[in-house]
Short mmCIF file of C-alpha atoms in Angstrom, two decimals:
data_model
loop_
_atom_site.label_atom_id
_atom_site.label_comp_id
_atom_site.label_asym_id
_atom_site.label_seq_id
_atom_site.Cartn_x
_atom_site.Cartn_y
_atom_site.Cartn_z
CA MET A 257 54.96 -88.30 -90.78
CA GLU A 258 53.46 -84.90 -90.04
CA TYR A 259 55.58 -81.76 -89.79
CA LEU A 260 54.93 -78.49 -87.99
CA LYS A 261 56.53 -75.60 -89.80
CA SER A 262 58.26 -73.06 -87.55
CA VAL A 263 57.22 -69.48 -88.19
CA ASN A 264 57.11 -66.31 -86.13
CA LYS A 265 54.22 -63.87 -85.96
CA PRO A 266 53.25 -61.03 -83.63
CA CYS A 267 51.98 -62.08 -80.24
CA ALA A 268 48.39 -61.77 -79.04
CA ILE A 269 47.26 -61.01 -75.48
CA ARG A 270 45.09 -63.56 -73.70
CA ALA A 271 42.65 -62.75 -70.90
CA SER A 272 45.12 -64.28 -68.41
CA GLY A 273 47.72 -61.71 -69.34
CA TRP A 274 50.07 -64.14 -71.07
CA ILE A 275 51.25 -63.05 -74.49
CA LEU A 276 50.94 -65.83 -76.97
CA ALA A 277 51.23 -66.18 -80.69
CA LEU A 278 49.41 -69.01 -82.35
CA THR A 279 51.79 -68.92 -85.24
CA ALA A 280 51.30 -72.05 -87.27
CA LEU A 281 48.84 -74.86 -87.64
CA PHE A 282 49.80 -78.47 -88.26
CA SER A 283 49.05 -79.73 -91.73
CA ALA A 284 47.59 -82.80 -90.06
CA SER A 285 44.19 -84.21 -90.80
CA HIS A 286 43.84 -85.63 -87.27
CA SER A 287 45.19 -82.76 -85.18
CA SER A 288 44.75 -79.08 -84.42
CA ALA A 289 48.07 -78.43 -82.73
CA ALA A 290 49.76 -75.04 -83.00
CA GLU A 291 53.06 -73.37 -82.33
CA VAL A 292 52.76 -71.04 -79.35
CA THR A 293 55.50 -68.42 -79.01
CA VAL A 294 56.45 -66.91 -75.65
CA GLY A 295 56.90 -63.19 -76.22
CA ALA A 296 59.18 -60.71 -74.49
CA ASP A 297 57.74 -58.72 -71.54
CA SER A 298 54.90 -61.23 -71.21
CA ASN A 299 55.74 -62.63 -67.74
CA TYR A 300 54.43 -65.83 -69.28
CA PHE A 301 55.72 -68.13 -66.54
CA SER A 302 54.79 -65.94 -63.58
CA GLY A 303 53.09 -68.08 -60.94
CA TRP A 304 53.89 -71.39 -62.64
CA SER A 305 54.77 -74.56 -60.71
CA PHE A 306 57.71 -76.73 -61.72
CA SER A 307 58.79 -80.28 -60.99
CA ALA A 308 61.34 -80.42 -58.20
CA PHE A 309 64.44 -82.65 -58.07
CA PRO A 310 66.37 -82.60 -54.80
CA PRO A 311 70.18 -82.53 -55.03
CA PRO A 312 72.14 -85.60 -53.86
CA PRO A 313 73.14 -85.65 -50.18
CA SER A 314 76.86 -85.24 -50.91
CA GLY A 315 76.23 -81.72 -52.16
CA THR A 316 77.13 -82.35 -55.79
CA THR A 317 74.73 -81.38 -58.54
CA TYR A 318 74.12 -84.82 -60.07
CA TRP A 319 72.34 -88.05 -59.38
CA TYR A 320 73.64 -90.55 -61.92
CA TYR A 321 72.11 -93.74 -63.20
CA MET A 322 74.99 -94.28 -65.61
CA ASN A 323 77.66 -91.89 -66.85
CA GLY A 324 79.43 -91.75 -70.22
CA THR A 325 81.70 -94.69 -69.41
CA GLY A 326 78.77 -97.00 -68.74
CA ALA A 327 79.59 -97.09 -65.02
CA PRO A 328 77.51 -95.70 -62.17
CA GLY A 329 78.25 -92.10 -61.30
CA PRO A 330 79.49 -90.88 -57.90
CA ASP A 331 75.96 -90.31 -56.58
CA VAL A 332 73.79 -93.22 -57.66
CA LEU A 333 70.05 -93.38 -57.08
CA PRO A 334 69.17 -96.47 -55.03
CA GLY A 335 68.46 -99.44 -57.25
CA GLY A 336 69.44 -97.57 -60.39
CA GLY A 337 66.37 -95.35 -60.65
CA GLY A 338 62.62 -95.53 -60.71
CA GLN A 339 62.23 -93.95 -57.31
CA THR A 340 60.10 -90.96 -56.40
CA ILE A 341 62.71 -88.25 -56.68
CA GLY A 342 60.59 -85.14 -56.46
CA ASP A 343 57.10 -83.74 -56.80
CA PHE A 344 54.94 -81.85 -59.24
CA ASN A 345 51.79 -79.91 -58.35
CA GLY A 346 51.83 -81.58 -54.94
CA ASN A 347 51.91 -85.11 -56.37
CA PRO A 348 54.92 -87.46 -56.13
CA LEU A 349 56.85 -87.56 -59.41
CA THR A 350 58.98 -90.48 -60.60
CA TRP A 351 61.82 -90.26 -63.13
CA THR A 352 62.82 -93.72 -64.33
CA VAL A 353 65.63 -94.74 -66.66
CA ASP A 354 65.37 -98.25 -68.09
CA PRO A 355 68.48 -100.49 -68.01
CA PRO A 356 70.63 -99.37 -70.96
CA SER A 357 71.59 -101.59 -73.90
CA ARG A 358 74.67 -99.44 -74.58
CA LEU A 359 76.69 -96.65 -73.00
CA ILE A 360 74.51 -93.78 -71.83
CA THR A 361 74.62 -90.64 -69.75
CA ALA A 362 71.50 -90.41 -67.61
CA GLY A 363 70.34 -89.17 -64.25
CA VAL A 364 69.13 -86.06 -62.44
CA TRP A 365 70.71 -82.64 -62.60
CA ALA A 366 69.85 -80.28 -59.75
CA GLY A 367 72.51 -77.61 -60.11
CA THR A 368 71.34 -75.04 -62.65
CA ASN A 369 68.35 -73.01 -63.69
CA ALA A 370 66.28 -75.27 -65.92
CA PHE A 371 65.68 -72.47 -68.44
CA GLY A 372 69.35 -72.37 -69.37
CA ASN A 373 71.26 -69.45 -70.82
CA SER A 374 69.29 -66.22 -70.35
CA SER A 375 71.03 -64.72 -73.39
CA TYR A 376 68.87 -66.98 -75.55
CA LEU A 377 65.55 -66.24 -73.86
CA PRO A 378 63.04 -63.42 -74.44
CA LEU A 379 63.30 -60.70 -71.81
CA ASN A 380 60.91 -60.61 -68.86
CA ILE A 381 59.07 -63.90 -69.32
CA GLY A 382 58.90 -64.75 -65.61
CA VAL A 383 61.63 -67.42 -65.54
CA PRO A 384 61.75 -68.86 -61.99
CA ALA A 385 64.67 -67.92 -59.75
CA ILE A 386 64.58 -71.38 -58.18
CA ARG A 387 66.56 -74.33 -59.53
CA PRO A 388 63.97 -77.07 -59.87
CA GLY A 389 66.39 -79.50 -61.51
CA GLN A 390 66.03 -81.79 -64.50
CA GLY A 391 66.10 -85.40 -65.60
CA PHE A 392 68.62 -86.04 -68.36
CA LEU A 393 69.22 -88.78 -70.92
CA SER A 394 71.47 -89.38 -73.92
CA ARG A 395 70.27 -92.80 -75.08
CA GLY A 396 67.68 -95.39 -74.20
CA THR A 397 64.25 -95.05 -72.58
CA ALA A 398 63.17 -93.02 -69.59
CA SER A 399 59.87 -91.72 -68.23
CA PHE A 400 58.19 -89.20 -66.00
CA SER A 401 55.19 -90.65 -64.17
CA SER A 402 52.66 -89.74 -61.51
CA ALA A 403 49.76 -91.59 -59.90
CA SER A 404 47.56 -88.57 -60.66
CA PRO A 405 47.16 -87.07 -64.15
CA PHE A 406 49.18 -84.01 -65.04
CA ARG A 407 46.94 -81.01 -65.39
CA GLN A 408 45.80 -79.83 -68.80
CA GLY A 409 48.16 -77.06 -69.90
CA ALA A 410 51.19 -78.62 -68.22
CA VAL A 411 54.36 -78.48 -70.30
CA LEU A 412 57.13 -81.01 -70.90
CA PHE A 413 60.24 -78.82 -71.27
CA PHE A 414 63.38 -80.05 -73.05
CA GLN A 415 66.72 -78.28 -73.12
CA ASP A 416 69.97 -78.54 -75.06
CA VAL A 417 68.87 -80.60 -78.07
CA ASP A 418 71.95 -80.76 -80.35
CA GLY A 419 74.57 -83.08 -81.91
CA ASN A 420 71.98 -84.98 -83.98
CA GLU A 421 70.15 -86.07 -80.86
CA ASP A 422 66.83 -87.63 -81.80
CA PHE A 423 64.14 -87.87 -79.11
CA LYS A 424 60.57 -89.17 -79.19
CA PHE A 425 57.92 -88.39 -76.58
CA HIS A 426 54.96 -90.75 -76.06
CA PHE A 427 52.06 -90.02 -73.70
CA GLN A 428 50.08 -92.54 -71.62
CA ASP A 429 47.23 -92.51 -69.13
CA CYS A 430 47.36 -93.91 -65.59
CA THR A 431 46.66 -97.47 -66.80
CA GLY A 432 49.36 -97.41 -69.49
CA ASN A 433 47.08 -96.82 -72.47
CA ILE A 434 48.31 -94.50 -75.23
CA VAL A 435 47.10 -90.89 -75.17
CA ASP A 436 47.12 -89.28 -78.61
CA GLY A 437 49.42 -86.25 -78.68
CA GLY A 438 48.33 -85.04 -82.09
CA ASP A 439 46.66 -81.88 -80.81
CA PHE A 440 49.33 -80.95 -78.25
CA ASP A 441 51.01 -77.58 -78.89
CA PHE A 442 54.68 -76.73 -79.37
CA LEU A 443 55.80 -74.02 -76.92
CA LYS A 444 58.58 -71.98 -78.56
CA ILE A 445 60.60 -70.18 -75.88
CA SER A 446 64.24 -69.72 -76.93
CA THR A 447 65.10 -67.00 -79.41
CA SER A 448 67.54 -69.25 -81.30
CA GLY A 449 68.54 -72.88 -81.65
CA THR A 450 64.97 -74.18 -81.93
CA PRO A 451 65.15 -77.89 -82.81
CA SER A 452 63.12 -79.47 -85.59
CA TYR A 453 59.88 -80.91 -84.25
CA PHE A 454 57.32 -83.28 -85.69
CA ILE A 455 54.16 -85.22 -84.96
CA GLU A 456 54.53 -88.83 -86.04
CA GLY A 457 52.33 -91.91 -86.08
CA THR A 458 48.62 -92.08 -86.82
CA ALA A 459 45.64 -91.23 -84.65
CA PRO A 460 44.86 -92.26 -82.00
CA ALA A 461 48.53 -93.01 -81.23
CA GLN A 462 50.38 -89.92 -82.43
CA TYR A 463 53.56 -88.87 -80.63
CA TRP A 464 56.18 -86.11 -80.78
CA ARG A 465 59.74 -86.09 -82.07
CA VAL A 466 62.47 -83.44 -81.73
CA THR A 467 65.93 -83.46 -83.28
CA SER A 468 68.75 -81.04 -84.07
CA ALA A 469 71.94 -81.13 -86.14
CA ILE A 470 73.41 -78.13 -84.28
CA GLY A 471 76.85 -79.09 -83.02
CA ASN A 472 76.71 -77.31 -79.67
CA ASP A 473 73.42 -75.72 -78.64
CA PRO A 474 73.70 -72.99 -75.95
CA ASN A 475 71.23 -74.78 -73.64
CA THR A 476 68.10 -73.33 -75.25
CA VAL A 477 64.73 -74.57 -73.96
CA ASN A 478 61.32 -75.25 -75.56
CA GLY A 479 58.35 -77.47 -74.68
CA ILE A 480 55.25 -79.49 -75.56
CA VAL A 481 51.90 -78.44 -74.07
CA ILE A 482 49.81 -81.35 -72.73
CA LYS A 483 46.19 -80.75 -73.76
CA SER A 484 44.67 -84.00 -72.48
CA PRO A 485 43.38 -84.44 -68.89
CA ASP A 486 44.45 -88.10 -68.85
CA VAL A 487 48.26 -88.05 -69.12
CA CYS A 488 50.00 -89.74 -66.17
CA GLN A 489 53.20 -90.83 -67.92
CA ILE A 490 55.58 -89.39 -70.53
CA VAL A 491 57.85 -92.00 -72.10
CA VAL A 492 61.07 -90.67 -73.62
CA ASP A 493 62.98 -92.60 -76.30
CA GLY A 494 66.37 -90.99 -76.81
CA ASP A 495 69.22 -91.50 -79.24
CA LYS A 496 72.52 -89.62 -79.40
CA PRO A 497 75.11 -90.86 -81.91
CA SER A 498 78.17 -89.84 -79.87
CA ILE A 499 79.17 -90.46 -76.25
CA GLY A 500 78.61 -87.60 -73.83
CA GLY A 501 75.99 -84.91 -73.54
CA SER A 502 72.26 -85.36 -73.09
CA VAL A 503 68.84 -83.76 -73.40
CA ASN A 504 67.55 -82.30 -70.14
CA MET A 505 63.83 -82.44 -69.27
CA PHE A 506 61.47 -81.15 -66.60
CA LEU A 507 57.77 -80.31 -66.14
CA GLY A 508 55.85 -77.12 -65.43
CA SER A 509 52.24 -75.99 -65.25
CA PRO A 510 50.34 -72.67 -65.19
CA PRO A 511 48.92 -71.26 -61.95
CA ASN A 512 46.39 -73.49 -60.25
CA GLU A 513 42.77 -72.70 -61.13
CA VAL A 514 39.72 -72.92 -58.89
CA PRO A 515 37.24 -75.78 -59.42
CA THR A 516 33.89 -75.38 -61.16
CA ALA A 517 30.39 -76.76 -60.59
CA VAL A 518 27.43 -77.06 -62.95
CA PRO A 519 24.21 -77.50 -60.91
CA THR A 520 21.05 -79.18 -62.21
CA VAL A 521 17.63 -79.88 -60.69
CA SER A 522 15.36 -82.91 -61.00
CA GLY A 523 11.78 -83.52 -59.87
CA THR A 524 8.43 -81.86 -60.45
CA SER A 525 7.91 -78.13 -60.83
CA PRO A 526 8.41 -76.47 -57.46
CA ALA A 527 5.35 -76.37 -55.28
CA VAL A 528 4.68 -76.13 -51.57
CA GLY A 529 5.04 -79.60 -50.09
CA SER A 530 6.75 -81.14 -53.17
CA ALA A 531 10.45 -81.97 -52.82
CA VAL A 532 13.01 -80.89 -55.43
CA THR A 533 16.51 -82.39 -55.70
CA GLY A 534 19.60 -80.50 -56.81
CA THR A 535 22.74 -82.22 -58.08
CA TYR A 536 25.85 -80.91 -59.85
CA THR A 537 28.89 -81.83 -61.89
CA TYR A 538 32.29 -81.02 -60.36
CA ALA A 539 35.38 -80.30 -62.46
CA ASP A 540 38.96 -79.17 -61.82
CA VAL A 541 41.49 -78.64 -64.62
CA ASP A 542 44.31 -79.28 -62.15
CA ASN A 543 42.83 -82.71 -61.36
CA ASN A 544 42.38 -81.76 -57.71
CA ALA A 545 39.77 -83.99 -56.07
CA GLN A 546 36.64 -82.46 -54.58
CA ASP A 547 36.46 -81.84 -50.85
CA VAL A 548 33.34 -83.75 -49.79
CA SER A 549 33.86 -83.26 -46.05
CA ALA A 550 31.68 -81.17 -43.75
CA THR A 551 33.79 -78.13 -44.70
CA GLY A 552 33.84 -78.93 -48.42
CA SER A 553 31.56 -78.01 -51.34
CA ILE A 554 28.45 -76.05 -50.28
CA TYR A 555 24.86 -76.03 -51.55
CA LYS A 556 22.18 -73.39 -51.02
CA PHE A 557 18.51 -73.24 -51.91
CA VAL A 558 17.56 -69.60 -52.40
CA THR A 559 14.26 -67.81 -52.97
CA SER A 560 13.78 -64.43 -54.62
CA PRO A 561 10.88 -62.37 -55.95
CA SER A 562 12.97 -61.91 -59.12
CA SER A 563 13.06 -64.35 -62.03
CA THR A 564 16.82 -63.71 -62.34
CA LEU A 565 19.46 -64.23 -59.65
CA THR A 566 23.16 -63.33 -59.80
CA ASP A 567 24.21 -65.12 -56.59
CA SER A 568 22.80 -66.27 -53.27
CA THR A 569 23.46 -62.92 -51.57
CA THR A 570 20.74 -61.27 -53.68
CA GLY A 571 18.05 -63.66 -52.43
CA LYS A 572 16.92 -65.39 -49.25
CA VAL A 573 18.76 -68.59 -48.30
CA VAL A 574 16.12 -71.08 -47.14
CA ASP A 575 18.37 -74.15 -46.87
CA SER A 576 22.14 -74.76 -47.03
CA GLY A 577 24.92 -77.12 -46.01
CA PRO A 578 27.76 -79.33 -47.29
CA THR A 579 26.95 -81.25 -50.46
CA GLY A 580 28.94 -84.32 -49.50
CA GLY A 581 29.64 -84.56 -53.21
CA ASN A 582 26.05 -85.60 -53.91
CA GLY A 583 23.74 -82.58 -53.87
CA ALA A 584 20.68 -81.90 -51.72
CA THR A 585 16.88 -82.01 -51.50
CA TYR A 586 14.54 -79.23 -50.39
CA THR A 587 10.78 -79.14 -49.82
CA PRO A 588 9.25 -75.67 -50.28
CA VAL A 589 7.09 -74.34 -47.45
CA ALA A 590 4.08 -71.99 -47.49
CA ASP A 591 6.28 -68.88 -47.16
CA ASP A 592 8.00 -69.82 -50.44
CA ALA A 593 4.78 -69.71 -52.48
CA GLY A 594 5.01 -67.21 -55.32
CA GLN A 595 8.78 -66.86 -54.94
CA TYR A 596 11.35 -68.05 -57.49
CA LEU A 597 13.51 -70.91 -56.22
CA TYR A 598 17.20 -71.44 -57.10
CA PHE A 599 19.80 -74.15 -56.40
CA CYS A 600 23.35 -72.85 -55.90
CA VAL A 601 26.67 -74.68 -55.45
CA THR A 602 30.11 -73.43 -54.41
CA PRO A 603 32.73 -76.09 -55.28
CA ILE A 604 35.69 -76.70 -52.97
CA ALA A 605 38.77 -78.71 -53.97
CA ALA A 606 40.66 -80.89 -51.50
CA ALA A 607 43.89 -79.18 -52.62
CA GLY A 608 44.96 -76.28 -54.79
CA ALA A 609 43.12 -73.03 -55.45
CA ASN A 610 39.82 -72.43 -53.59
CA PRO A 611 36.97 -71.74 -53.49
CA GLY A 612 35.34 -72.07 -56.88
CA LEU A 613 32.77 -69.55 -58.01
CA GLU A 614 29.21 -70.06 -56.80
CA THR A 615 26.88 -71.08 -59.63
CA CYS A 616 23.08 -70.97 -59.38
CA THR A 617 20.45 -72.61 -61.54
CA PRO A 618 16.72 -71.71 -61.51
CA VAL A 619 14.23 -74.27 -60.24
CA GLY A 620 11.10 -72.26 -61.04
CA GLN A 621 8.36 -70.25 -59.37
CA VAL A 622 6.95 -72.00 -56.30
CA ALA A 623 3.24 -72.78 -56.66
CA LYS A 624 0.81 -73.32 -53.81
CA GLY A 625 0.66 -76.82 -52.47
CA SER A 626 -1.47 -79.78 -53.51
CA THR A 627 -3.72 -79.84 -50.41
CA VAL A 628 -7.41 -78.76 -50.74
CA GLY A 629 -7.56 -75.01 -50.77
CA GLU A 630 -3.90 -74.68 -51.99
CA GLN A 631 -3.88 -76.56 -55.25
CA PRO A 632 -3.23 -74.20 -58.16
CA GLY A 633 -6.31 -73.58 -60.32
CA VAL A 634 -8.85 -75.13 -57.88
CA GLN A 635 -11.10 -72.77 -55.91
CA PRO A 636 -12.07 -73.94 -52.42
CA VAL A 637 -15.77 -74.11 -51.34
CA PRO A 638 -16.64 -70.81 -49.58
CA ALA A 639 -17.26 -71.07 -45.84
CA LEU A 640 -20.77 -70.06 -44.55
CA SER A 641 -21.33 -67.76 -41.62
CA VAL A 642 -23.81 -68.52 -38.79
CA ILE A 643 -26.34 -65.99 -40.15
CA SER A 644 -26.09 -67.51 -43.60
CA MET A 645 -26.68 -70.96 -42.16
CA ILE A 646 -29.90 -69.72 -40.35
CA GLY A 647 -31.16 -68.10 -43.55
CA LEU A 648 -30.47 -71.27 -45.54
CA ALA A 649 -32.35 -73.39 -42.99
CA GLY A 650 -35.37 -71.07 -43.18
CA MET A 651 -35.44 -71.25 -46.95
CA LEU A 652 -35.31 -75.04 -46.89
CA GLY A 653 -38.19 -75.06 -44.38
CA PHE A 654 -40.32 -72.80 -46.54
CA LEU A 655 -39.68 -74.95 -49.61
CA GLY A 656 -40.75 -78.01 -47.62
CA TRP A 657 -44.01 -76.30 -46.49
CA ARG A 658 -44.83 -75.28 -50.07
CA ARG A 659 -44.21 -78.86 -51.26
CA GLY A 660 -46.67 -80.17 -48.67
CA ARG A 661 -49.35 -77.63 -49.56
CA THR A 662 -49.24 -78.27 -53.28
CA GLY A 663 -48.92 -82.02 -53.02
CA VAL A 664 -45.94 -81.98 -55.32
#
């Protein structure tokens, strides 16, 4: 078992404006996880997205799978759970509670701010005014799942860990394979009541565990930062010794980021009449698919007299259009000779933040073509004028006359 020691150090300012403190490293040989502390006046959660759980139609604040008596609650999810009950980052989100082997309290709570009691939170951290709701569980197994991976940097929040509750969090990809959580970070938010937290298991199947002996926690909230791009499911194993109460859970993620593109070029060195092909690698940390339609990602071939180019606006665009997700081919013409050629791509995502930043890669200086008279390094035969041709004919005639006279 591997243990992350809780400590508190001054916060540091990241380029994004969030104030973080990387306050402790795991003493784990297979992980590089850290404790990240949310500092006061950081507006840390400004612009974040949170999982949404709609309230039941009767107007109460609970959907129950089972309540503390082992019987269904007054507002039961159809079929006992496993339905799509909300969304997260625009993707349907499912909260499933497996059939219990003993009395449990489990369901969906949509009636309070998920960050709990503000008296136990740092000031001015950008807590949302909305009530996104939570899934809750006292015993048994439950899971959050999505058909699309959760974005890197998303957080599994858990609230009100007390009464010797003991919860384990396992992470899986979209096909059900284990995702190692050994390098995921602990996000310390509440100013008191922080539960004990551990990484257990061995790589590549490490998972998280939280527990607390506090008798009655004032609904403090903390989280685990997902650092893998492959997590589609979070499986929760919960155990509470006594009847009643539960741990509440929900998901959140930082502001959506624009996609990126890394262009590359294949083919011979650029020359008039010789085609060059540009391709690129698309990436999006929010797992938003690329827009490959006619209004999607854009390519441009650009020429410039300069050997450096900041973007396509500082050169001459000689060819452009939608990439279709594949790239493009361009054949330099005579006017391009001597100019430097560049391949530029602006990535567009099908959803989320857009557009990505345009990125250009140099192709090279365009040489003259391979036809006679244009091939680099080969001098064409000079053309003769009419007068030169007459003079040359006379000279040949004279040489012929001399040959006849001498008998050579």
